[in-house]
Amino acid sequence: MFRKGIALLMTLCLVLSVSFAVAEQPTKKITILSIWAEDNDNGILMTKLSDQYIAEVNPNFSYEYELVSADNLRQKVATMAASNDLPDVFVYESGTPLIPLIEDGYVLDITQALTDLGVVDKLDPGAVAILSNLTATEHIYDLPLGLNVEGFWYNKALFAQAGIQAPPTTYAEMQDACERLAAAGIQPFSVGGADKWPATRLINSYVMRKLGVDALAKCAAGEMSYVNDGIVEGAQLLQDWCNMGYFGEGPTTVDYNTAANMLMSGKSAMLYNGSWFTQSLASKDNPAGEDGIGFFNIPTVDGGVGTLTEYSMNCGNILCLSAAKYDAATADWLKYLVSNIGNYAIQNSGTLKGYTITEYPETLSNYTKMVAEEFAKVTAASTWFEATMDSEMTATAQQNVQSLMNGDMTAQEYAQALQDIYDAAH
């Protein structure tokens, strides 16, 4: 009886100690504003790691997950910032769009916060360099949600069907590949023109090969006109390929996800995309299988200055924290997220997110290995088309690209519209 009493007392003490430990954890509910659903892409990362944090560290912590469309993200954040009510955590666009939020003190100094938490070394140095260069700041004020190279993915079976022996290394060779594919009854490209940015990426790919990786930065600095041969030629090429039917019917009505599925299912032969695409490629649901899709870097342009070891790179949409709502409870969640996201992403989706990795999976997909090989070749990098543009220029570049593809404006008019906005602002 005595022993039973002791055992009951010890059990009661254990329960009480656990209860007190839980009670000591701070109670906090944060709002996460995202462009990804909870079961998609980076939405999975944010929710799964938050759920793990709650289960493993602080059961008193909780979050509300709010969705906004990518097209409305800037306006949503601007409106919330104006009322000084930014979400605790929110997805945003890196580079130029972020600078006003930094200057007005709305977003957390990530470098300082992670230094204070002792986990700044969890950030990949390459990702830090990209983000700090984009905002021209010594510290970074955003967390990467990817470390990506971009280029062309191709369906190997369709290339073989059209008699294409190797992926193109020049734009002339890519034009020849398009002609071969079209002659074989195969749609050469799919492009998510409904989402706009995949189409402007195609202009950007030509520009960086024609004019170099710093071309758009020079335009933003006023050292080069947007109405230059490289941008006009890139816009003209996009329009010409639309007119030739290389993007199929109604390319401005096809969204990004549909375009990606078309490549994997053999309905198109090529797709411009980033290495974040490996998450879909490595899925068991990819109809092309473990080795059905290949990758080649942006081809060179005859007479251009770009080389095959220069890549378009980015850290994807980024994650910011409200400086006003940051406290000890959020800091503890942030520390857990940064400490675990690198390993979680490589183990569960085979992707690189811009963080150090200490626990690689026993096996990596062929697609992840392919991307790692491309990273090893990088000698210089360019950002994406809109990275150095303000909100008005970005909206113009993306809205007008649909008009360009539909034949409602010329390539010269497309470039001139960008220059007109730049001139008005400067």
Coordinates of C-alpha atoms in Angstrom, one line a residue:
M1 CA 0.0 0.0 0.0
F2 CA 2.8 2.3 0.9
R3 CA 4.6 1.6 -2.3
K4 CA 1.4 2.3 -4.3
G5 CA 1.1 5.6 -2.5
I6 CA 4.7 6.5 -3.4
A7 CA 4.2 5.6 -7.0
L8 CA 1.0 7.6 -7.1
L9 CA 2.8 10.6 -5.6
M10 CA 5.6 10.3 -8.1
T11 CA 3.2 10.1 -11.0
L12 CA 1.3 13.2 -9.6
C13 CA 4.6 15.1 -9.3
L14 CA 5.5 14.2 -12.9
V15 CA 2.2 15.3 -14.2
L16 CA 2.4 18.6 -12.2
S17 CA 6.0 19.2 -13.5
V18 CA 4.9 18.7 -17.1
S19 CA 1.9 20.9 -16.5
F20 CA 4.0 23.6 -15.0
A21 CA 6.5 23.4 -17.9
V22 CA 3.6 23.8 -20.4
A23 CA 2.2 26.7 -18.4
E24 CA 5.6 28.4 -18.4
Q25 CA 5.7 28.4 -22.2
P26 CA 4.4 31.7 -23.6
T27 CA 1.0 31.8 -25.2
K28 CA 1.1 33.4 -28.7
K29 CA -1.0 33.2 -31.8
I30 CA 0.6 34.5 -35.0
T31 CA -0.9 35.2 -38.4
I32 CA 1.0 33.8 -41.5
L33 CA 0.1 35.5 -44.8
S34 CA 1.0 33.3 -47.7
I35 CA 0.5 32.9 -51.5
W36 CA 0.7 29.1 -51.1
A37 CA -2.0 26.8 -49.8
E38 CA -1.2 24.8 -46.7
D39 CA -0.8 21.6 -48.8
N40 CA 1.3 23.1 -51.5
D41 CA 5.0 24.1 -52.0
N42 CA 6.3 26.4 -49.3
G43 CA 2.9 26.3 -47.6
I44 CA 3.7 22.7 -46.6
L45 CA 7.0 23.8 -45.1
M46 CA 5.6 26.6 -43.0
T47 CA 2.6 24.7 -41.6
K48 CA 4.4 21.4 -41.0
L49 CA 7.3 23.0 -39.2
S50 CA 4.9 25.2 -37.2
D51 CA 3.0 22.1 -36.2
Q52 CA 6.2 20.3 -35.2
Y53 CA 7.2 23.3 -33.1
I54 CA 3.9 23.3 -31.3
A55 CA 4.1 19.5 -30.7
E56 CA 7.8 19.5 -29.7
V57 CA 8.4 22.8 -28.0
N58 CA 5.4 25.0 -27.2
P59 CA 1.9 23.7 -27.1
N60 CA 0.7 27.2 -26.2
F61 CA 1.7 28.5 -29.6
S62 CA -0.7 28.6 -32.5
Y63 CA -1.1 30.2 -35.9
E64 CA -3.7 31.4 -38.3
Y65 CA -2.8 30.8 -42.0
E66 CA -4.2 33.3 -44.5
L67 CA -4.0 33.0 -48.3
V68 CA -3.7 35.8 -50.8
S69 CA -3.2 35.5 -54.5
A70 CA 0.3 36.4 -55.9
D71 CA -1.2 39.1 -58.0
N72 CA -2.7 40.8 -55.0
L73 CA 0.2 40.3 -52.6
R74 CA 1.9 43.7 -53.0
Q75 CA -1.4 45.6 -52.6
K76 CA -2.5 43.6 -49.6
V77 CA 0.8 44.2 -47.8
A78 CA 0.9 47.9 -48.7
T79 CA -2.6 48.3 -47.3
M80 CA -1.7 46.5 -44.1
A81 CA 1.5 48.4 -43.7
A82 CA -0.3 51.8 -44.2
S83 CA -2.5 50.9 -41.2
N84 CA 0.5 49.6 -39.2
D85 CA -1.1 46.2 -39.0
L86 CA 1.2 43.8 -40.9
P87 CA 0.8 40.1 -40.2
D88 CA 3.3 38.6 -37.8
V89 CA 4.8 36.6 -40.7
F90 CA 4.2 37.2 -44.4
V91 CA 5.4 36.1 -47.8
Y92 CA 6.6 38.9 -50.0
E93 CA 8.7 39.7 -53.1
S94 CA 12.4 40.2 -52.6
G95 CA 14.5 43.1 -53.9
T96 CA 13.0 46.5 -54.9
P97 CA 9.5 45.9 -53.5
L98 CA 10.9 45.2 -50.1
I99 CA 13.1 48.3 -49.8
P100 CA 10.3 50.8 -48.7
L101 CA 9.3 48.4 -45.9
I102 CA 12.9 48.3 -44.8
E103 CA 13.3 52.0 -44.9
D104 CA 10.1 52.6 -43.0
G105 CA 11.1 50.1 -40.3
Y106 CA 8.2 47.8 -40.9
V107 CA 10.1 44.5 -41.2
L108 CA 12.5 42.7 -38.8
D109 CA 16.2 42.9 -39.3
I110 CA 16.7 39.1 -39.8
T111 CA 20.5 39.2 -39.6
Q112 CA 20.4 40.9 -36.2
A113 CA 17.5 38.7 -34.9
L114 CA 19.2 35.4 -36.0
T115 CA 22.5 36.6 -34.6
D116 CA 20.9 37.3 -31.2
L117 CA 19.3 33.8 -31.4
G118 CA 22.6 32.2 -32.2
V119 CA 21.4 30.6 -35.5
V120 CA 22.6 33.1 -38.1
D121 CA 24.9 30.3 -39.4
K122 CA 21.8 28.3 -40.4
L123 CA 21.5 30.6 -43.5
D124 CA 23.2 29.6 -46.7
P125 CA 25.9 32.3 -47.5
G126 CA 24.8 32.2 -51.2
A127 CA 21.2 33.0 -50.3
V128 CA 22.3 35.8 -48.0
A129 CA 24.5 37.3 -50.7
I130 CA 21.6 37.3 -53.2
L131 CA 19.1 38.8 -50.7
S132 CA 21.5 41.5 -49.5
N133 CA 22.5 42.4 -53.1
L134 CA 18.8 42.8 -54.1
T135 CA 18.1 45.3 -51.3
A136 CA 21.6 46.9 -51.3
T137 CA 21.8 46.4 -47.5
E138 CA 24.5 45.0 -45.3
H139 CA 21.9 43.1 -43.3
I140 CA 19.0 41.1 -44.7
Y141 CA 15.4 41.7 -43.8
D142 CA 13.9 38.6 -45.3
L143 CA 14.2 34.8 -45.1
P144 CA 14.8 32.8 -48.2
L145 CA 12.2 30.2 -49.3
G146 CA 14.4 28.7 -51.9
L147 CA 17.9 28.9 -53.5
N148 CA 17.2 28.3 -57.2
V149 CA 18.8 28.2 -60.6
E150 CA 16.5 28.8 -63.5
G151 CA 16.5 27.4 -67.1
F152 CA 14.7 25.2 -69.5
W153 CA 13.3 21.8 -68.6
Y154 CA 12.6 19.4 -71.4
N155 CA 10.7 16.1 -72.0
K156 CA 13.3 13.6 -73.1
A157 CA 10.9 11.3 -74.9
L158 CA 9.5 14.2 -77.0
F159 CA 13.0 15.3 -77.9
A160 CA 13.8 11.8 -79.0
Q161 CA 10.5 11.6 -81.0
A162 CA 11.5 14.7 -82.9
G163 CA 15.0 13.5 -83.6
I164 CA 16.7 16.0 -81.3
Q165 CA 19.9 14.4 -80.1
A166 CA 21.0 16.9 -77.4
P167 CA 19.5 19.9 -75.7
P168 CA 20.3 23.2 -77.4
T169 CA 23.2 25.4 -76.3
T170 CA 22.4 28.4 -78.6
Y171 CA 19.2 30.2 -79.4
A172 CA 19.7 29.2 -83.0
E173 CA 19.8 25.6 -82.0
M174 CA 16.7 26.1 -79.8
Q175 CA 14.9 27.6 -82.8
D176 CA 15.8 24.5 -84.8
A177 CA 14.5 22.3 -82.0
C178 CA 11.2 24.2 -82.1
E179 CA 10.9 23.6 -85.8
R180 CA 11.6 19.9 -85.5
L181 CA 9.1 19.5 -82.6
A182 CA 6.4 21.4 -84.5
A183 CA 7.0 19.3 -87.6
A184 CA 6.5 16.2 -85.5
G185 CA 3.2 17.5 -84.2
I186 CA 4.6 18.3 -80.7
Q187 CA 4.0 21.6 -79.0
P188 CA 7.5 23.0 -78.4
F189 CA 6.8 25.0 -75.2
S190 CA 4.2 25.5 -72.5
V191 CA 4.2 28.8 -70.6
G192 CA 2.1 29.9 -67.7
G193 CA 1.1 33.2 -69.5
A194 CA -2.0 33.6 -67.3
D195 CA 0.4 34.1 -64.3
K196 CA 2.4 36.6 -66.4
W197 CA 5.8 36.1 -64.7
P198 CA 6.7 32.9 -66.5
A199 CA 6.4 34.9 -69.8
T200 CA 8.5 37.8 -68.6
R201 CA 11.1 35.2 -67.6
L202 CA 11.5 34.3 -71.3
I203 CA 12.2 37.9 -72.2
N204 CA 14.7 38.0 -69.3
S205 CA 16.5 34.8 -70.4
Y206 CA 17.2 36.3 -73.9
V207 CA 18.3 39.7 -72.4
M208 CA 20.8 38.2 -70.0
R209 CA 22.4 36.3 -72.8
K210 CA 22.4 39.2 -75.2
L211 CA 23.4 42.0 -72.8
G212 CA 24.9 40.2 -69.8
V213 CA 23.8 39.4 -66.2
D214 CA 23.8 43.1 -65.1
A215 CA 21.7 44.4 -68.0
L216 CA 18.5 45.1 -66.0
A217 CA 20.5 46.6 -63.1
K218 CA 22.1 49.0 -65.5
C219 CA 18.6 49.9 -66.8
A220 CA 17.5 50.6 -63.2
A221 CA 20.5 52.8 -62.6
G222 CA 19.8 54.8 -65.7
E223 CA 23.0 53.5 -67.4
M224 CA 21.1 51.8 -70.2
S225 CA 17.7 52.4 -71.8
Y226 CA 14.9 49.8 -71.5
V227 CA 14.4 50.5 -75.2
N228 CA 17.6 48.7 -76.2
D229 CA 18.2 46.0 -78.8
G230 CA 18.4 43.2 -76.2
I231 CA 15.0 43.9 -74.5
V232 CA 13.2 44.7 -77.8
E233 CA 14.7 41.5 -79.4
G234 CA 13.7 39.4 -76.4
A235 CA 10.1 40.8 -76.5
Q236 CA 10.0 40.2 -80.3
L237 CA 11.2 36.6 -80.0
L238 CA 8.4 35.9 -77.4
Q239 CA 5.8 37.4 -79.8
D240 CA 7.2 35.5 -82.8
W241 CA 7.1 32.2 -81.0
C242 CA 3.5 32.9 -80.0
N243 CA 2.6 33.7 -83.7
M244 CA 4.4 30.5 -84.8
G245 CA 2.2 28.5 -82.4
Y246 CA 5.1 27.3 -80.3
F247 CA 3.2 27.9 -77.1
G248 CA -0.1 26.3 -78.3
E249 CA -3.5 27.8 -78.3
G250 CA -4.3 30.7 -75.9
P251 CA -1.0 30.7 -74.0
T252 CA -2.1 33.7 -71.9
T253 CA -5.0 31.6 -70.5
V254 CA -2.7 28.8 -69.3
D255 CA -1.6 29.0 -65.7
Y256 CA 1.7 28.0 -64.3
N257 CA 0.6 24.7 -62.8
T258 CA -1.1 23.6 -66.0
A259 CA 2.0 24.5 -68.0
A260 CA 4.2 22.4 -65.7
N261 CA 1.8 19.5 -65.9
M262 CA 1.9 19.7 -69.7
L263 CA 5.6 19.1 -69.7
M264 CA 5.5 16.2 -67.4
S265 CA 2.6 14.5 -69.1
G266 CA 4.1 14.9 -72.6
K267 CA 1.8 17.6 -73.9
S268 CA 4.7 20.1 -74.4
A269 CA 8.4 19.6 -74.9
M270 CA 10.0 22.5 -73.0
L271 CA 9.2 24.7 -70.0
Y272 CA 11.2 27.6 -68.5
N273 CA 11.2 27.1 -64.7
G274 CA 13.4 27.1 -61.6
S275 CA 14.9 24.4 -59.6
W276 CA 11.9 24.6 -57.2
F277 CA 10.3 22.5 -59.8
T278 CA 12.2 19.4 -58.5
Q279 CA 9.5 19.0 -55.8
S280 CA 7.0 18.2 -58.5
L281 CA 9.4 16.2 -60.6
A282 CA 10.5 14.0 -57.8
S283 CA 6.9 13.2 -56.9
K284 CA 5.6 9.7 -57.6
D285 CA 2.8 11.5 -59.4
N286 CA 5.1 12.8 -62.1
P287 CA 4.0 10.8 -65.3
A288 CA 7.5 11.3 -66.8
G289 CA 9.1 9.2 -64.1
E290 CA 12.4 9.5 -62.3
D291 CA 14.4 10.3 -65.4
G292 CA 12.0 11.6 -68.0
I293 CA 12.7 15.3 -67.7
G294 CA 16.1 16.9 -68.4
F295 CA 17.5 20.4 -67.8
F296 CA 19.6 22.8 -69.9
N297 CA 20.8 26.3 -69.0
I298 CA 19.6 29.3 -71.0
P299 CA 21.3 29.0 -74.5
T300 CA 23.7 31.7 -75.7
V301 CA 22.8 34.4 -78.2
D302 CA 24.9 34.9 -81.3
G303 CA 26.8 38.1 -80.8
G304 CA 25.7 38.3 -77.1
V305 CA 28.0 38.5 -74.1
G306 CA 26.3 35.9 -71.9
T307 CA 27.9 32.5 -71.2
L308 CA 26.6 29.1 -70.4
T309 CA 28.1 29.2 -66.9
E310 CA 26.0 32.3 -66.0
Y311 CA 22.6 31.5 -64.5
S312 CA 19.5 33.3 -63.6
M313 CA 19.2 32.7 -59.8
N314 CA 16.8 33.7 -57.0
C315 CA 15.7 32.9 -53.5
G316 CA 12.0 32.7 -54.5
N317 CA 9.4 34.7 -52.8
I318 CA 10.7 35.5 -49.3
L319 CA 9.4 35.5 -45.8
C320 CA 9.3 38.7 -43.6
L321 CA 8.4 39.3 -40.0
S322 CA 6.6 42.3 -38.7
A323 CA 9.1 44.3 -36.6
A324 CA 6.2 45.7 -34.4
K325 CA 4.8 42.3 -33.6
Y326 CA 8.1 40.5 -33.0
D327 CA 8.5 39.3 -29.4
A328 CA 10.1 36.5 -27.4
A329 CA 7.5 33.9 -28.4
T330 CA 7.8 34.7 -32.1
A331 CA 11.6 34.6 -31.7
D332 CA 11.5 31.1 -30.3
W333 CA 9.3 29.9 -33.3
L334 CA 11.7 31.7 -35.7
K335 CA 14.7 29.9 -34.2
Y336 CA 13.0 26.6 -34.6
L337 CA 12.0 27.3 -38.2
V338 CA 15.4 28.4 -39.3
S339 CA 17.1 25.5 -37.5
N340 CA 15.0 22.9 -39.1
I341 CA 13.8 24.1 -42.5
G342 CA 17.0 23.1 -44.5
N343 CA 17.0 19.5 -43.4
Y344 CA 13.2 19.2 -43.6
A345 CA 13.1 20.5 -47.2
I346 CA 15.9 18.3 -48.5
Q347 CA 14.5 15.2 -46.7
N348 CA 10.8 15.6 -47.7
S349 CA 10.8 17.3 -51.0
G350 CA 14.4 17.1 -52.3
T351 CA 14.7 20.9 -52.5
L352 CA 17.1 23.6 -51.4
K353 CA 15.7 26.5 -49.5
G354 CA 18.7 28.7 -48.8
Y355 CA 19.7 27.1 -45.4
T356 CA 22.5 24.9 -44.3
I357 CA 21.9 21.2 -44.4
T358 CA 23.3 18.7 -41.9
E359 CA 21.1 15.7 -42.4
Y360 CA 20.9 14.6 -46.1
P361 CA 18.5 11.7 -46.9
E362 CA 20.1 8.4 -47.8
T363 CA 19.0 8.8 -51.4
L364 CA 18.4 11.9 -53.4
S365 CA 16.2 12.0 -56.5
N366 CA 17.8 12.3 -59.9
Y367 CA 16.3 15.7 -60.2
T368 CA 17.9 17.0 -57.0
K369 CA 21.2 15.6 -58.1
M370 CA 20.8 17.3 -61.5
V371 CA 20.2 20.7 -59.8
A372 CA 23.2 20.2 -57.5
E373 CA 25.3 19.6 -60.7
E374 CA 24.1 22.9 -62.1
F375 CA 24.9 24.8 -59.0
A376 CA 28.5 23.5 -59.3
K377 CA 28.8 25.2 -62.7
V378 CA 27.8 28.7 -61.7
T379 CA 30.3 31.5 -62.2
A380 CA 28.0 34.5 -62.2
A381 CA 24.3 35.1 -61.7
S382 CA 21.5 37.4 -62.8
T383 CA 18.2 38.1 -61.1
W384 CA 14.8 37.9 -62.8
F385 CA 13.3 40.5 -65.1
E386 CA 11.3 42.5 -62.5
A387 CA 13.8 42.3 -59.6
T388 CA 15.0 45.9 -60.0
M389 CA 11.6 47.3 -61.0
D390 CA 9.2 49.2 -58.7
S391 CA 5.6 48.2 -58.3
E392 CA 4.3 50.3 -61.2
M393 CA 7.0 49.0 -63.6
T394 CA 6.4 45.4 -62.5
A395 CA 2.7 45.7 -63.1
T396 CA 3.3 47.2 -66.5
A397 CA 5.9 44.6 -67.5
Q398 CA 3.5 41.8 -66.5
Q399 CA 0.2 43.2 -67.8
N400 CA 1.8 44.2 -71.1
V401 CA 3.5 40.8 -71.6
Q402 CA 0.0 39.4 -72.2
S403 CA -0.8 42.1 -74.7
L404 CA 2.6 41.4 -76.4
M405 CA 1.8 37.7 -76.6
N406 CA -1.7 38.3 -77.9
G407 CA -0.4 40.7 -80.6
D408 CA -2.0 43.8 -79.2
M409 CA 1.3 45.7 -78.9
T410 CA 4.6 45.6 -80.6
A411 CA 8.0 44.6 -79.0
Q412 CA 9.1 48.3 -79.4
E413 CA 6.0 49.5 -77.6
Y414 CA 6.5 47.0 -74.8
A415 CA 10.0 48.2 -74.1
Q416 CA 9.0 51.9 -74.5
A417 CA 6.2 51.5 -71.9
L418 CA 8.8 50.5 -69.4
Q419 CA 11.1 53.4 -70.3
D420 CA 8.2 55.9 -70.0
I421 CA 7.5 54.8 -66.5
Y422 CA 11.2 54.9 -65.5
D423 CA 11.5 58.4 -67.0
A424 CA 8.4 59.7 -65.2
A425 CA 9.8 58.4 -61.9
H426 CA 13.3 59.9 -62.4

